[in-house]
PDB file of C-alpha atoms and ligand atoms in Angstrom:
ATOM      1  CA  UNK A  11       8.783 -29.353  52.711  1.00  0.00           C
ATOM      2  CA  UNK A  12       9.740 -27.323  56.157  1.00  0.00           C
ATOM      3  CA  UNK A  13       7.014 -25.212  56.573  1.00  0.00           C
ATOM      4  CA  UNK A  14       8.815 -21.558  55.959  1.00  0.00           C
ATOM      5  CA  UNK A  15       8.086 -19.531  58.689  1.00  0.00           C
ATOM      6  CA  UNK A  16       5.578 -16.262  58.042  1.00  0.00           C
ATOM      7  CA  UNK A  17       6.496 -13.299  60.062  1.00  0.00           C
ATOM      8  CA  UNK A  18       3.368 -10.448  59.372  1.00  0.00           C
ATOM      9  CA  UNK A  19       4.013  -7.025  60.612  1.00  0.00           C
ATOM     10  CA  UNK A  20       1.474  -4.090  60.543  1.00  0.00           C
ATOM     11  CA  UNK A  21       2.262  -0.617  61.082  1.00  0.00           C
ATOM     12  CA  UNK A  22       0.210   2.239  60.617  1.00  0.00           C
ATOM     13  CA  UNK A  23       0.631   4.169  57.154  1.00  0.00           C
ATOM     14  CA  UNK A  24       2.895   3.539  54.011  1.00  0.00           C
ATOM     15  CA  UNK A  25       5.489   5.706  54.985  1.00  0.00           C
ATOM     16  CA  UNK A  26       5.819   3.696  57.840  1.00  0.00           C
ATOM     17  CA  UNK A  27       6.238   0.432  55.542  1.00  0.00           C
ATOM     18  CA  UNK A  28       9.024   2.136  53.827  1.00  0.00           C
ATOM     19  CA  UNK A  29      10.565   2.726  57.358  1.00  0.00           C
ATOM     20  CA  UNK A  30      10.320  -0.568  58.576  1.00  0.00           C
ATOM     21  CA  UNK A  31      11.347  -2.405  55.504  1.00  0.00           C
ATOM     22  CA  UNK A  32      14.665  -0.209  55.087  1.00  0.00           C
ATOM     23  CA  UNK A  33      15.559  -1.194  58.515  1.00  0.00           C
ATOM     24  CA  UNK A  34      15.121  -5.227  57.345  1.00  0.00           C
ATOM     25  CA  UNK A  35      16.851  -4.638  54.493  1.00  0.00           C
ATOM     26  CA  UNK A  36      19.908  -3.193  56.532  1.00  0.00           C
ATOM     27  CA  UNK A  37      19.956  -5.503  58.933  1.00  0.00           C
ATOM     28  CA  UNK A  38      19.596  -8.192  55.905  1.00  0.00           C
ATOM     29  CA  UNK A  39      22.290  -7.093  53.816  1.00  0.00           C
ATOM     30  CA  UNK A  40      24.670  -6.627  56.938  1.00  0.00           C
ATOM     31  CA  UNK A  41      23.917 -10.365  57.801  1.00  0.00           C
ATOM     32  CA  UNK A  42      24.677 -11.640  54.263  1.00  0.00           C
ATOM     33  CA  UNK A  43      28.011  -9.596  53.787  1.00  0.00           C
ATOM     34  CA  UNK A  44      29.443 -10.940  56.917  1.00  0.00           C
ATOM     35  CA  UNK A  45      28.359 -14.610  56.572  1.00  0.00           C
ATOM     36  CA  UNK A  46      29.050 -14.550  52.640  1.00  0.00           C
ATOM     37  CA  UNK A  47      30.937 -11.534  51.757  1.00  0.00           C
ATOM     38  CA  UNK A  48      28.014 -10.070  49.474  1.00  0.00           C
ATOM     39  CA  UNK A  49      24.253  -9.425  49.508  1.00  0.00           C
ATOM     40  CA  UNK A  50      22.278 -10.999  46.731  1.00  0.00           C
ATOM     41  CA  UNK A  51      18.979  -8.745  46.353  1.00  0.00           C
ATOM     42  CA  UNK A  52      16.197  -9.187  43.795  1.00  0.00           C
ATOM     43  CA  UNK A  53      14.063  -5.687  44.111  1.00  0.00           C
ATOM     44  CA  UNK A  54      10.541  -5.265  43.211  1.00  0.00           C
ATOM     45  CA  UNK A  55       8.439  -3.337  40.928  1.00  0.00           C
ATOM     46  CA  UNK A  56       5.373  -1.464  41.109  1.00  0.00           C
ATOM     47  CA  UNK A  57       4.896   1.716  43.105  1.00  0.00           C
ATOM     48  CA  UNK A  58       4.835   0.256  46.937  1.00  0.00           C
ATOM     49  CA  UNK A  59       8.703  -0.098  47.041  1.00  0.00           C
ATOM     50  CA  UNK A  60       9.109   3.321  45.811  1.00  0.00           C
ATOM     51  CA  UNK A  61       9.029   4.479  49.310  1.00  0.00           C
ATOM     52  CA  UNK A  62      11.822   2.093  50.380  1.00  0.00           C
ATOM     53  CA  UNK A  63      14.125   2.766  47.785  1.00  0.00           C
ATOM     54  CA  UNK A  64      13.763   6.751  48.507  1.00  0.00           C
ATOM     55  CA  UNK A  65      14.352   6.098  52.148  1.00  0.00           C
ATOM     56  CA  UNK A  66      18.179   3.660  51.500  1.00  0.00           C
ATOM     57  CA  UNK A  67      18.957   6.066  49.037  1.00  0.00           C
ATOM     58  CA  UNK A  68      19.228   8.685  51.994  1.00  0.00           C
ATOM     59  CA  UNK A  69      20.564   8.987  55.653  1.00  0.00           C
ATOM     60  CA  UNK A  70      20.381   7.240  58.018  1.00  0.00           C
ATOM     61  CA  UNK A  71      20.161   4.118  55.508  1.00  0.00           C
ATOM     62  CA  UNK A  72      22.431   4.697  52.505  1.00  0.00           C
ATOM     63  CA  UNK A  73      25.515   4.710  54.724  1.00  0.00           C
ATOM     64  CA  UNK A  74      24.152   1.798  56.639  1.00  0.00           C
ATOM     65  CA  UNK A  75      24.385  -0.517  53.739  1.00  0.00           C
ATOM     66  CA  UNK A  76      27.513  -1.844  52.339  1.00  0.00           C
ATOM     67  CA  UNK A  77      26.615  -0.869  48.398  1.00  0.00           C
ATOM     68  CA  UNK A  78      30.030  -2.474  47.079  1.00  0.00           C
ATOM     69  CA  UNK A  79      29.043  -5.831  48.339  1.00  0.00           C
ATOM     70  CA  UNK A  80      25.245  -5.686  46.699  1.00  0.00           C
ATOM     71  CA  UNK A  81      24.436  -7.576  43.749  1.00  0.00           C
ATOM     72  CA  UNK A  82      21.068  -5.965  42.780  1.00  0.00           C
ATOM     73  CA  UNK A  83      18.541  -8.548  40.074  1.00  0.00           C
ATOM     74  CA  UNK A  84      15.187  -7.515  39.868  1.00  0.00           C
ATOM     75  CA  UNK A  85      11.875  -9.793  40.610  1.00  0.00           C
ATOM     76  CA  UNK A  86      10.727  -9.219  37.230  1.00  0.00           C
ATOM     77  CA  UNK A  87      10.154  -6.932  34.291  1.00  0.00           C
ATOM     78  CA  UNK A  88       7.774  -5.507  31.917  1.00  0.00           C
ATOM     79  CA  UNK A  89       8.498  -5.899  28.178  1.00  0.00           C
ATOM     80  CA  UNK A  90       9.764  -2.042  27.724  1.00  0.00           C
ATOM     81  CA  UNK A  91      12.959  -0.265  27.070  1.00  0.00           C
ATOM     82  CA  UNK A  92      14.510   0.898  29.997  1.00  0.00           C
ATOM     83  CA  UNK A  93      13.248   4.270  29.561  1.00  0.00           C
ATOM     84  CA  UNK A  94       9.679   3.362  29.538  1.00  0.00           C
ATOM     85  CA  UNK A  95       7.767   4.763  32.419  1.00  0.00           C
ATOM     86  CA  UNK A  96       6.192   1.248  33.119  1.00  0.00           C
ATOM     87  CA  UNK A  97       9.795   0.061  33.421  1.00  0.00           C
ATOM     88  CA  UNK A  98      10.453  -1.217  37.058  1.00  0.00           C
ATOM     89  CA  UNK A  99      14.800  -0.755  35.830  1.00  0.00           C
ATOM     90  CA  UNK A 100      13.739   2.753  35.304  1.00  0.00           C
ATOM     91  CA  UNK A 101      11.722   3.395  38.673  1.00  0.00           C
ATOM     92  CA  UNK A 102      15.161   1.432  40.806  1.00  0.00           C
ATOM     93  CA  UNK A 103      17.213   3.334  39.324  1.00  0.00           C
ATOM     94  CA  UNK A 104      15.978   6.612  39.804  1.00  0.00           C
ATOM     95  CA  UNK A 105      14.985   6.531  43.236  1.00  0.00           C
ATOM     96  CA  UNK A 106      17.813   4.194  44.647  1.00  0.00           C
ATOM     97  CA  UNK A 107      20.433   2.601  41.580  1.00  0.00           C
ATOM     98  CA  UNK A 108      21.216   6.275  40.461  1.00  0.00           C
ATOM     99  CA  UNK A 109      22.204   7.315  44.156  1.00  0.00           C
ATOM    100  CA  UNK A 110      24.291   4.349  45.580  1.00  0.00           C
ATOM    101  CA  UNK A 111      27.139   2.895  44.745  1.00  0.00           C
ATOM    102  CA  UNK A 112      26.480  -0.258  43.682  1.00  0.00           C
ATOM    103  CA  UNK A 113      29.423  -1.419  40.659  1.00  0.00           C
ATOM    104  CA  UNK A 114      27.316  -1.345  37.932  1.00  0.00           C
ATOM    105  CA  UNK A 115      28.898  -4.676  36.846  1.00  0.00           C
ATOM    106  CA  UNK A 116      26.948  -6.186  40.208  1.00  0.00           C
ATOM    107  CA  UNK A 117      23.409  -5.047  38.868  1.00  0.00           C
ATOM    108  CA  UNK A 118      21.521  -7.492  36.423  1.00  0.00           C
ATOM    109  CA  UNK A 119      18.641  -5.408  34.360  1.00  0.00           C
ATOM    110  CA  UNK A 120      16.222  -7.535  32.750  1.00  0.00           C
ATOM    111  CA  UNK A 121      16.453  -6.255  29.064  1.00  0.00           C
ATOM    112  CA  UNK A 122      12.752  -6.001  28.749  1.00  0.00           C
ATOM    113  CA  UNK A 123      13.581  -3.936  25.001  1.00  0.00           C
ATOM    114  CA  UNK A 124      14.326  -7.437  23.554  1.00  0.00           C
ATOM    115  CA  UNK A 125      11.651  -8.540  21.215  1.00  0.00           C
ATOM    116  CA  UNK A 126      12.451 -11.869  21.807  1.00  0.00           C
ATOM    117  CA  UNK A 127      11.342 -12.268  25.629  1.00  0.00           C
ATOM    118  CA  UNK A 128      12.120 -15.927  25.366  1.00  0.00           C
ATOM    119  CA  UNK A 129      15.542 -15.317  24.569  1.00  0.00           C
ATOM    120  CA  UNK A 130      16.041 -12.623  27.082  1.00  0.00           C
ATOM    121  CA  UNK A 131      14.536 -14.552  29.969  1.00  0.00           C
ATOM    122  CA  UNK A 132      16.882 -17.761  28.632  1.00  0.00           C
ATOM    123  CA  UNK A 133      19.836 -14.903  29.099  1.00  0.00           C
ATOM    124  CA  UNK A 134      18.677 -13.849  32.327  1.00  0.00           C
ATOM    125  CA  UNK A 135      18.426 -16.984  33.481  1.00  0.00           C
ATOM    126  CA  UNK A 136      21.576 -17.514  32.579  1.00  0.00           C
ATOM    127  CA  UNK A 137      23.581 -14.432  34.544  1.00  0.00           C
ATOM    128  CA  UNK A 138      21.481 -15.162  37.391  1.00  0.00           C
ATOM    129  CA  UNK A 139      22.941 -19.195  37.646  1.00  0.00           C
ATOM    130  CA  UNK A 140      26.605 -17.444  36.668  1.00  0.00           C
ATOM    131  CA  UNK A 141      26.325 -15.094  39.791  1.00  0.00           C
ATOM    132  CA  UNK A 142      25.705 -17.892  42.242  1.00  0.00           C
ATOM    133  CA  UNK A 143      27.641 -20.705  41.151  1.00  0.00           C
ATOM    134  CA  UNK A 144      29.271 -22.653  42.142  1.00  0.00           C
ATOM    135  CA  UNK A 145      25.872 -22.893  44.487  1.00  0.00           C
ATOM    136  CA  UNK A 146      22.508 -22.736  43.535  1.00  0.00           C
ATOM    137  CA  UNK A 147      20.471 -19.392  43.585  1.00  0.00           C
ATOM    138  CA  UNK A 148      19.445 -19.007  46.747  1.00  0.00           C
ATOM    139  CA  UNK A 149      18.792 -14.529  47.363  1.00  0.00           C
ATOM    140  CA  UNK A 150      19.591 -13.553  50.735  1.00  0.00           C
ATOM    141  CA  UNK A 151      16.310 -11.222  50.090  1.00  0.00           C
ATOM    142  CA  UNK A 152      13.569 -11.004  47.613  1.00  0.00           C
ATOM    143  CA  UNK A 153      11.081  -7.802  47.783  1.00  0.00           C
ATOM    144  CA  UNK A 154       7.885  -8.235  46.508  1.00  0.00           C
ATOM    145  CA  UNK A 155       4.621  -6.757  45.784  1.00  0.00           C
ATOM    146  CA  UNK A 156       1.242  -7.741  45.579  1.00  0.00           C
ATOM    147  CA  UNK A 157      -1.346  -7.199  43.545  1.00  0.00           C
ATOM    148  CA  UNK A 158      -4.939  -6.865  44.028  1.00  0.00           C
ATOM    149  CA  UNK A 159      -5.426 -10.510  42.676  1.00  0.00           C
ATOM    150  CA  UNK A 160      -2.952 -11.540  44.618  1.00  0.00           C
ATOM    151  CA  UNK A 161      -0.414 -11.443  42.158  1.00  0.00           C
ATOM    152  CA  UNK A 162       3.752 -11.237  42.706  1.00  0.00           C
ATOM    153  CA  UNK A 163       6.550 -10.263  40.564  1.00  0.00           C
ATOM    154  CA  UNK A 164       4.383 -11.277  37.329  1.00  0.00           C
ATOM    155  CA  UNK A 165       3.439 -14.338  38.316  1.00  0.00           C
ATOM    156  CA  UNK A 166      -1.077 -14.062  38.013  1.00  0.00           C
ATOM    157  CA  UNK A 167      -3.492 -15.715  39.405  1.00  0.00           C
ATOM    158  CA  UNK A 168      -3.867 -19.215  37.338  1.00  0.00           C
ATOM    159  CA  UNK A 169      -0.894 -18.594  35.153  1.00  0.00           C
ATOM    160  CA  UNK A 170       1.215 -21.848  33.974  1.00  0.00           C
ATOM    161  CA  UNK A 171       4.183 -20.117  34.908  1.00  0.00           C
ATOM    162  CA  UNK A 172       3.239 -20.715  38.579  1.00  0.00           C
ATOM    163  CA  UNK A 173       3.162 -24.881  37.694  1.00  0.00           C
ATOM    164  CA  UNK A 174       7.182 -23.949  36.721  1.00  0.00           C
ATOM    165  CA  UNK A 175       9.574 -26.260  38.426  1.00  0.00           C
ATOM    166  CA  UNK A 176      12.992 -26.052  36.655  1.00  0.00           C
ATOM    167  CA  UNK A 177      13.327 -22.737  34.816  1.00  0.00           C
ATOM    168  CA  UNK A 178      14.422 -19.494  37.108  1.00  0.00           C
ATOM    169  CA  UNK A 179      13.296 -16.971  35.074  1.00  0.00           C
ATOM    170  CA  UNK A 180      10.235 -16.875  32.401  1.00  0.00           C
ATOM    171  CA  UNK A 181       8.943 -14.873  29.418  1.00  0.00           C
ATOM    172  CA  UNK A 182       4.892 -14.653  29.414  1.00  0.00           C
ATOM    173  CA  UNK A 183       2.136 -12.880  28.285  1.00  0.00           C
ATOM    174  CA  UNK A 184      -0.942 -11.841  30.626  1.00  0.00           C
ATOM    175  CA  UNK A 185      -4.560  -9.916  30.089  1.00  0.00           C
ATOM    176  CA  UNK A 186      -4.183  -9.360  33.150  1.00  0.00           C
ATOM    177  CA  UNK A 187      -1.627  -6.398  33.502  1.00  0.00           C
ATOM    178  CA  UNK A 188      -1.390  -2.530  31.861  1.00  0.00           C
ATOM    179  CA  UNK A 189       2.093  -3.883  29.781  1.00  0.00           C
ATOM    180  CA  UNK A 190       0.778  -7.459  29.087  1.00  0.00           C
ATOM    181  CA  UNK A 191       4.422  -9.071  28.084  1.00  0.00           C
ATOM    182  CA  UNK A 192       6.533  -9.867  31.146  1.00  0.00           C
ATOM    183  CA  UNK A 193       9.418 -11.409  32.261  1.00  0.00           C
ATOM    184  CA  UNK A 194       9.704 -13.164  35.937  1.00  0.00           C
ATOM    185  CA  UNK A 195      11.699 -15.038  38.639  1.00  0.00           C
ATOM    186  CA  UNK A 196       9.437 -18.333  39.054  1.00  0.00           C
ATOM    187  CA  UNK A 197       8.433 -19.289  42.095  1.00  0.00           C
ATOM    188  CA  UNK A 198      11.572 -22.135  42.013  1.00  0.00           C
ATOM    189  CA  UNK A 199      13.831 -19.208  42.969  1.00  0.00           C
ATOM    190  CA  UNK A 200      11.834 -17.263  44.789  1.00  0.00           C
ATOM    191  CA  UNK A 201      11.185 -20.232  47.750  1.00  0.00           C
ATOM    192  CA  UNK A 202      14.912 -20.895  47.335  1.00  0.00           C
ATOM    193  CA  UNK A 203      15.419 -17.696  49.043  1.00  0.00           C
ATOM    194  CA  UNK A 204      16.534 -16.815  52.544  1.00  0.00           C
ATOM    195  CA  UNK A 205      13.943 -14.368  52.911  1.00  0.00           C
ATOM    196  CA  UNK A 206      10.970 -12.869  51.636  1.00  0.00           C
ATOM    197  CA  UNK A 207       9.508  -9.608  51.949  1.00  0.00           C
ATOM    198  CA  UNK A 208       6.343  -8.536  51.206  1.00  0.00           C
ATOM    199  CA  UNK A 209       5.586  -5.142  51.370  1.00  0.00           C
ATOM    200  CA  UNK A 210       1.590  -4.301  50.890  1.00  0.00           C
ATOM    201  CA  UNK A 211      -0.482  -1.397  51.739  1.00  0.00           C
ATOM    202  CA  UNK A 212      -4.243  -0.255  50.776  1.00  0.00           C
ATOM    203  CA  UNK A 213      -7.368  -1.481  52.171  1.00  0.00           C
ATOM    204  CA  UNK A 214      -7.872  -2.605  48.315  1.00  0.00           C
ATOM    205  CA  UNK A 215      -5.506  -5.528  49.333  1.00  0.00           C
ATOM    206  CA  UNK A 216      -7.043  -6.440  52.212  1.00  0.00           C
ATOM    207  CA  UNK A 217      -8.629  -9.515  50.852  1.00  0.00           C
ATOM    208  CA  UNK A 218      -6.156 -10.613  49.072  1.00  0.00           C
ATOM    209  CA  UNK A 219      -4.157 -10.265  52.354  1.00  0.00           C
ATOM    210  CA  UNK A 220      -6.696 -12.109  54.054  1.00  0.00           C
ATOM    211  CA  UNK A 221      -6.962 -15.285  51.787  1.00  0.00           C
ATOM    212  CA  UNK A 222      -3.288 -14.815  51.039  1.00  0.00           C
ATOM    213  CA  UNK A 223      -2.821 -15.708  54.824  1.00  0.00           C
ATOM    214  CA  UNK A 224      -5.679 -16.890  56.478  1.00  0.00           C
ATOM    215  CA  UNK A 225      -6.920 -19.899  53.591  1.00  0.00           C
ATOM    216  CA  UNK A 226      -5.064 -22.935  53.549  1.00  0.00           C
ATOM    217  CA  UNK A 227      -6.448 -23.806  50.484  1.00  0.00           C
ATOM    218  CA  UNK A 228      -5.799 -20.101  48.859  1.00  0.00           C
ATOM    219  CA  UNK A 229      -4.320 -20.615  45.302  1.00  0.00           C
ATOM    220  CA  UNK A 230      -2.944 -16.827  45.224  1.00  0.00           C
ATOM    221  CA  UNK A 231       0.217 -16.477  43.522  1.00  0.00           C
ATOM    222  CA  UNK A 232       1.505 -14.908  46.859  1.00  0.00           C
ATOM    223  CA  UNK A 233       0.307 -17.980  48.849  1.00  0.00           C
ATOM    224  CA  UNK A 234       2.382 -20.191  47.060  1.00  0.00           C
ATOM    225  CA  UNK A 235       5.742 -17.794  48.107  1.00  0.00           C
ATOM    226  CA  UNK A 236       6.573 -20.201  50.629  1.00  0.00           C
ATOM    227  CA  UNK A 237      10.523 -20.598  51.124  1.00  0.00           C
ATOM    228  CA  UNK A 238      12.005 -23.813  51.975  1.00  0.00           C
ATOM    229  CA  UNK A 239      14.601 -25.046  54.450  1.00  0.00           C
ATOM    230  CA  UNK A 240      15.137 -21.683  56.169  1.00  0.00           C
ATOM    231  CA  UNK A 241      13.523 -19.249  54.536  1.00  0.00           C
ATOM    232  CA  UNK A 242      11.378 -16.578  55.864  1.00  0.00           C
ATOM    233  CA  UNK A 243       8.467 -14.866  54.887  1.00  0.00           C
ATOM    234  CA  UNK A 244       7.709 -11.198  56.015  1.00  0.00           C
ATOM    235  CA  UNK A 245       4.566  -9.573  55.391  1.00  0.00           C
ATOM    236  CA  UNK A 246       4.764  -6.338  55.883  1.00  0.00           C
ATOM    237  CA  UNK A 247       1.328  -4.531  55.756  1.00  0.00           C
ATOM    238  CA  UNK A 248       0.094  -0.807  56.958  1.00  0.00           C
ATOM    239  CA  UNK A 249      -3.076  -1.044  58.903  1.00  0.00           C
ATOM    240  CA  UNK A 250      -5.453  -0.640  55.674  1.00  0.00           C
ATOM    241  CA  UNK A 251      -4.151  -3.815  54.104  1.00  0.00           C
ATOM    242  CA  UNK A 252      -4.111  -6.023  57.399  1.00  0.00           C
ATOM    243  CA  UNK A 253      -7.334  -4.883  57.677  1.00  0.00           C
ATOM    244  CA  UNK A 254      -8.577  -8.470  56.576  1.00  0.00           C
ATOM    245  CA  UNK A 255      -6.766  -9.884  59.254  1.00  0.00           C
ATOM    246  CA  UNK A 256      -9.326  -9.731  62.018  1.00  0.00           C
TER     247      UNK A 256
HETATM  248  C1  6PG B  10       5.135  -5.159  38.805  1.00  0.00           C
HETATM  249  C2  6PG B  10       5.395  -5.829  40.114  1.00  0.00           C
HETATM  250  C3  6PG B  10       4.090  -6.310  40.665  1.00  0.00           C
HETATM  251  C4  6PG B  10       3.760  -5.378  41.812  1.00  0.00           C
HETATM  252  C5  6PG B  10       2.322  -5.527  42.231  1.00  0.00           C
HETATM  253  C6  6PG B  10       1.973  -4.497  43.298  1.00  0.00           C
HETATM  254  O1  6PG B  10       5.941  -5.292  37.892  1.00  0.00           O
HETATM  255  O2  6PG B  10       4.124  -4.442  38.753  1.00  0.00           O
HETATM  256  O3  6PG B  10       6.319  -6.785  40.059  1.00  0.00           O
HETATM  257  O4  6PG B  10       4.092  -7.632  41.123  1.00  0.00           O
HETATM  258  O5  6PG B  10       4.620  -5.676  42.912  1.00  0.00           O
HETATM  259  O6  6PG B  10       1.522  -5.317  41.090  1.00  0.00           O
HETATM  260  O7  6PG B  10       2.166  -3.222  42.728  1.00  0.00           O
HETATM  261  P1  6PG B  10       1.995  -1.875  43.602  1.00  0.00           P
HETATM  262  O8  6PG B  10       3.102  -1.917  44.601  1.00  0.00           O
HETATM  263  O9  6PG B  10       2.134  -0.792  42.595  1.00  0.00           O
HETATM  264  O10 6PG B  10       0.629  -1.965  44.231  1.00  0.00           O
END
């Protein structure tokens, strides 16, 4: 496999990160809309990205972004309705979905309400393969997280999921999380993307960081976000979370 190329970046605080990772996803989205004509985005959850969506949902970003042209899919989602607190639709839409005008028939929620998560991963699965055909789903960007175990999306630390080789999207259940029942891109999609950005603050992820990038051998869930072909990894850190870096 062509070894994807990591890009790390460190700037100083986590409103910094926000700033930086607007101005990648501008210049990202820009790139796929005149090479393809749209910009396939998967966002992330958790509270990191809240920052970023705040900042393209004002000037100078929102108008820098050509909103008709996004098709927004999320990284993954917990196993709540939509107007759960823990839901990562809910926190997207607030602080960027509600603001921009992206069609709403171009942005694919993960219906975490659905009891059965098999069935709505199976259905996910299945608008994600219907947005990109005739090709294969390849994301022009995917944001992610990390956790402090070195988790992304919902894919944890020794999980089977991470073993996944055919599926796009999966249903699972984890100890390891506040909502334990999840549904995520597998890690199939995610290195079929163009780029990757990781956006990570917090000295509490500094080791993570650290092993993350530093251990050949690391078996991290965000070590194993490694794009093929083309793609590109960017880790974005503030100074607290590269802190591991030496
Ligand atoms: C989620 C995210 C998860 C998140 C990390 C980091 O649903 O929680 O997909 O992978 O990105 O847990 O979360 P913070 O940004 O809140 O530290």
């Amino acid at each position: 496999m062509a070894k994807a190329l990591a890009d790390v970046t460190v700037v100083d605080t986590p409103a910094a990160l926000a700033g930086e990772a607007a101005e990648l996803f501008v210049r990202v989205a820009a790139g796929a809309v005149a090479d393809r004509g749209r910009f396939m985005v998967a966002l992330a959850g958790g509270s990191t990205p809240r920052g970023l969506y705040t900042r393209l949902a004002g000037e100078p970003f929102r108008s820098r972004v050509s909103w008709p042209h996004a098709w927004v899919f999320f990284g993954d989602e917990r196993c709540v309705p939509p107007t759960d607190p823990e839901s990562n639709f809910l926190m997207a839409h607030e602080t960027l979905l509600a603001r921009v005008p992206v069609p709403s028939g171009q942005i694919f929620r993960i219906r975490g309400e659905e009891p059965d998560t098999a069935l709505a991963a199976a259905e996910y699965e299945g608008r994600l393969r219907t947005a990109f055909e005739p090709g294969p789903a390849c994301f022009d960007l995917i944001l992610l997280g990390m956790g402090l175990d070195g988790h992304v999306a919902s894919l944890f630390p020794g999980a089977p999921v991470l073993e996944e080789k055919e599926r796009l999207v999966a249903a699972l259940e984890t100890r390891a999380a506040v909502v334990p029942r999840r549904i995520t891109l597998t890690l199939p999609v995610v290195n079929a993307a163009r780029r990757v950005l990781f956006m990570i603050a917090g000295a509490e992820k500094a080791r993570s960081v650290a092993d993350a990038l530093r251990n050949p051998a690391s078996a991290l869930p965000a070590a194993r976000v490694r794009p093929a072909a083309r793609g590109v990894v960017t880790w974005l850190l503030d100074r607290e979370a590269a802190s591991g870096l030496g």
